[in-house]
Amino acid sequence: MATINRRPLKAFVRYDGTGRVIAGSLILQANKPKVGNWQEIDAYECCNPTTTTTTTATPTTTTTTTVEPTTTTTTTTVV
């Protein structure tokens, strides 16, 4: 599959007064339109470099022990 080395067109979407994207307003052209609230978006999603962030939580162990007369001790250990 070939890659695009030169990207002459930019993608723009138009927003309404409340900040929502107007459906069907996506256009491709070299410069931003002068009339309206237009913002540039990524046009070439297949070729843009992206970073992926993975977050993992540490495991937690909770131990509960009951001792006479009706006393409960709870210990939490983070591994």
C-alpha positions as a Markdown table, in Angstrom:
| # | Residue | x | y | z |
|---|---|---|---|---|
| 1 | Met | 0.0 | 0.0 | 0.0 |
| 2 | Ala | 1.4 | 3.4 | -0.9 |
| 3 | Thr | 1.7 | 6.3 | 1.5 |
| 4 | Ile | 1.0 | 9.9 | 0.8 |
| 5 | Asn | 4.1 | 12.0 | 1.1 |
| 6 | Arg | 2.5 | 15.3 | 0.1 |
| 7 | Arg | -0.8 | 16.4 | 1.7 |
| 8 | Pro | -2.0 | 19.4 | -0.1 |
| 9 | Leu | -5.5 | 19.5 | 1.4 |
| 10 | Lys | -6.6 | 20.0 | 5.0 |
| 11 | Ala | -9.9 | 18.9 | 6.5 |
| 12 | Phe | -12.2 | 21.4 | 8.2 |
| 13 | Val | -15.5 | 21.1 | 10.1 |
| 14 | Arg | -17.9 | 23.9 | 11.0 |
| 15 | Tyr | -19.3 | 24.4 | 14.5 |
| 16 | Asp | -22.6 | 26.0 | 15.4 |
| 17 | Gly | -23.2 | 28.6 | 18.1 |
| 18 | Thr | -23.4 | 26.0 | 20.9 |
| 19 | Gly | -20.1 | 24.3 | 20.0 |
| 20 | Arg | -21.5 | 21.3 | 18.2 |
| 21 | Val | -20.2 | 20.0 | 14.8 |
| 22 | Ile | -22.6 | 20.8 | 12.0 |
| 23 | Ala | -23.5 | 17.5 | 10.3 |
| 24 | Gly | -22.2 | 17.3 | 6.7 |
| 25 | Ser | -19.9 | 20.3 | 7.0 |
| 26 | Leu | -16.6 | 18.4 | 6.5 |
| 27 | Ile | -14.7 | 19.9 | 3.6 |
| 28 | Leu | -11.2 | 19.4 | 2.2 |
| 29 | Gln | -9.4 | 22.5 | 0.9 |
| 30 | Ala | -6.0 | 24.2 | 1.2 |
| 31 | Asn | -7.1 | 27.1 | 3.4 |
| 32 | Lys | -9.6 | 27.6 | 6.2 |
| 33 | Pro | -12.9 | 29.1 | 5.0 |
| 34 | Lys | -13.4 | 32.8 | 5.9 |
| 35 | Val | -17.1 | 32.7 | 6.8 |
| 36 | Gly | -18.2 | 30.6 | 9.8 |
| 37 | Asn | -16.6 | 28.9 | 12.8 |
| 38 | Trp | -14.3 | 26.4 | 11.1 |
| 39 | Gln | -11.7 | 24.2 | 12.9 |
| 40 | Glu | -9.1 | 22.0 | 11.2 |
| 41 | Ile | -9.2 | 18.2 | 12.0 |
| 42 | Asp | -6.9 | 15.3 | 11.1 |
| 43 | Ala | -7.6 | 14.4 | 7.5 |
| 44 | Tyr | -5.2 | 11.5 | 7.1 |
| 45 | Glu | -5.9 | 9.2 | 10.0 |
| 46 | Cys | -4.2 | 6.2 | 8.4 |
| 47 | Cys | -0.9 | 8.0 | 8.1 |
| 48 | Asn | -0.7 | 10.2 | 11.3 |
| 49 | Pro | 1.6 | 8.9 | 14.0 |
| 50 | Thr | -0.2 | 8.1 | 17.3 |
| 51 | Thr | 0.9 | 7.2 | 20.8 |
| 52 | Thr | -0.8 | 4.7 | 23.0 |
| 53 | Thr | -0.9 | 5.0 | 26.7 |
| 54 | Thr | -1.6 | 2.0 | 28.9 |
| 55 | Thr | -2.4 | 2.4 | 32.6 |
| 56 | Thr | -2.4 | -0.5 | 35.0 |
| 57 | Ala | -3.5 | -0.6 | 38.6 |
| 58 | Thr | -1.5 | -2.3 | 41.3 |
| 59 | Pro | -3.1 | -5.4 | 42.8 |
| 60 | Thr | -4.6 | -5.0 | 46.3 |
| 61 | Thr | -5.1 | -7.8 | 48.8 |
| 62 | Thr | -7.6 | -7.4 | 51.7 |
| 63 | Thr | -7.6 | -9.8 | 54.6 |
| 64 | Thr | -10.3 | -9.9 | 57.3 |
| 65 | Thr | -9.7 | -11.7 | 60.6 |
| 66 | Thr | -12.3 | -12.2 | 63.4 |
| 67 | Val | -11.0 | -12.7 | 66.9 |
| 68 | Glu | -13.1 | -13.5 | 70.1 |
| 69 | Pro | -15.0 | -11.6 | 71.6 |
| 70 | Thr | -16.5 | -10.3 | 68.3 |
| 71 | Thr | -13.6 | -8.0 | 67.3 |
| 72 | Thr | -12.9 | -7.6 | 63.6 |
| 73 | Thr | -9.5 | -6.6 | 62.3 |
| 74 | Thr | -9.1 | -5.6 | 58.6 |
| 75 | Thr | -5.7 | -5.4 | 56.9 |
| 76 | Thr | -5.2 | -4.0 | 53.4 |
| 77 | Thr | -1.9 | -4.7 | 51.6 |
| 78 | Val | -0.9 | -3.2 | 48.3 |
| 79 | Val | 1.3 | -5.5 | 46.4 |
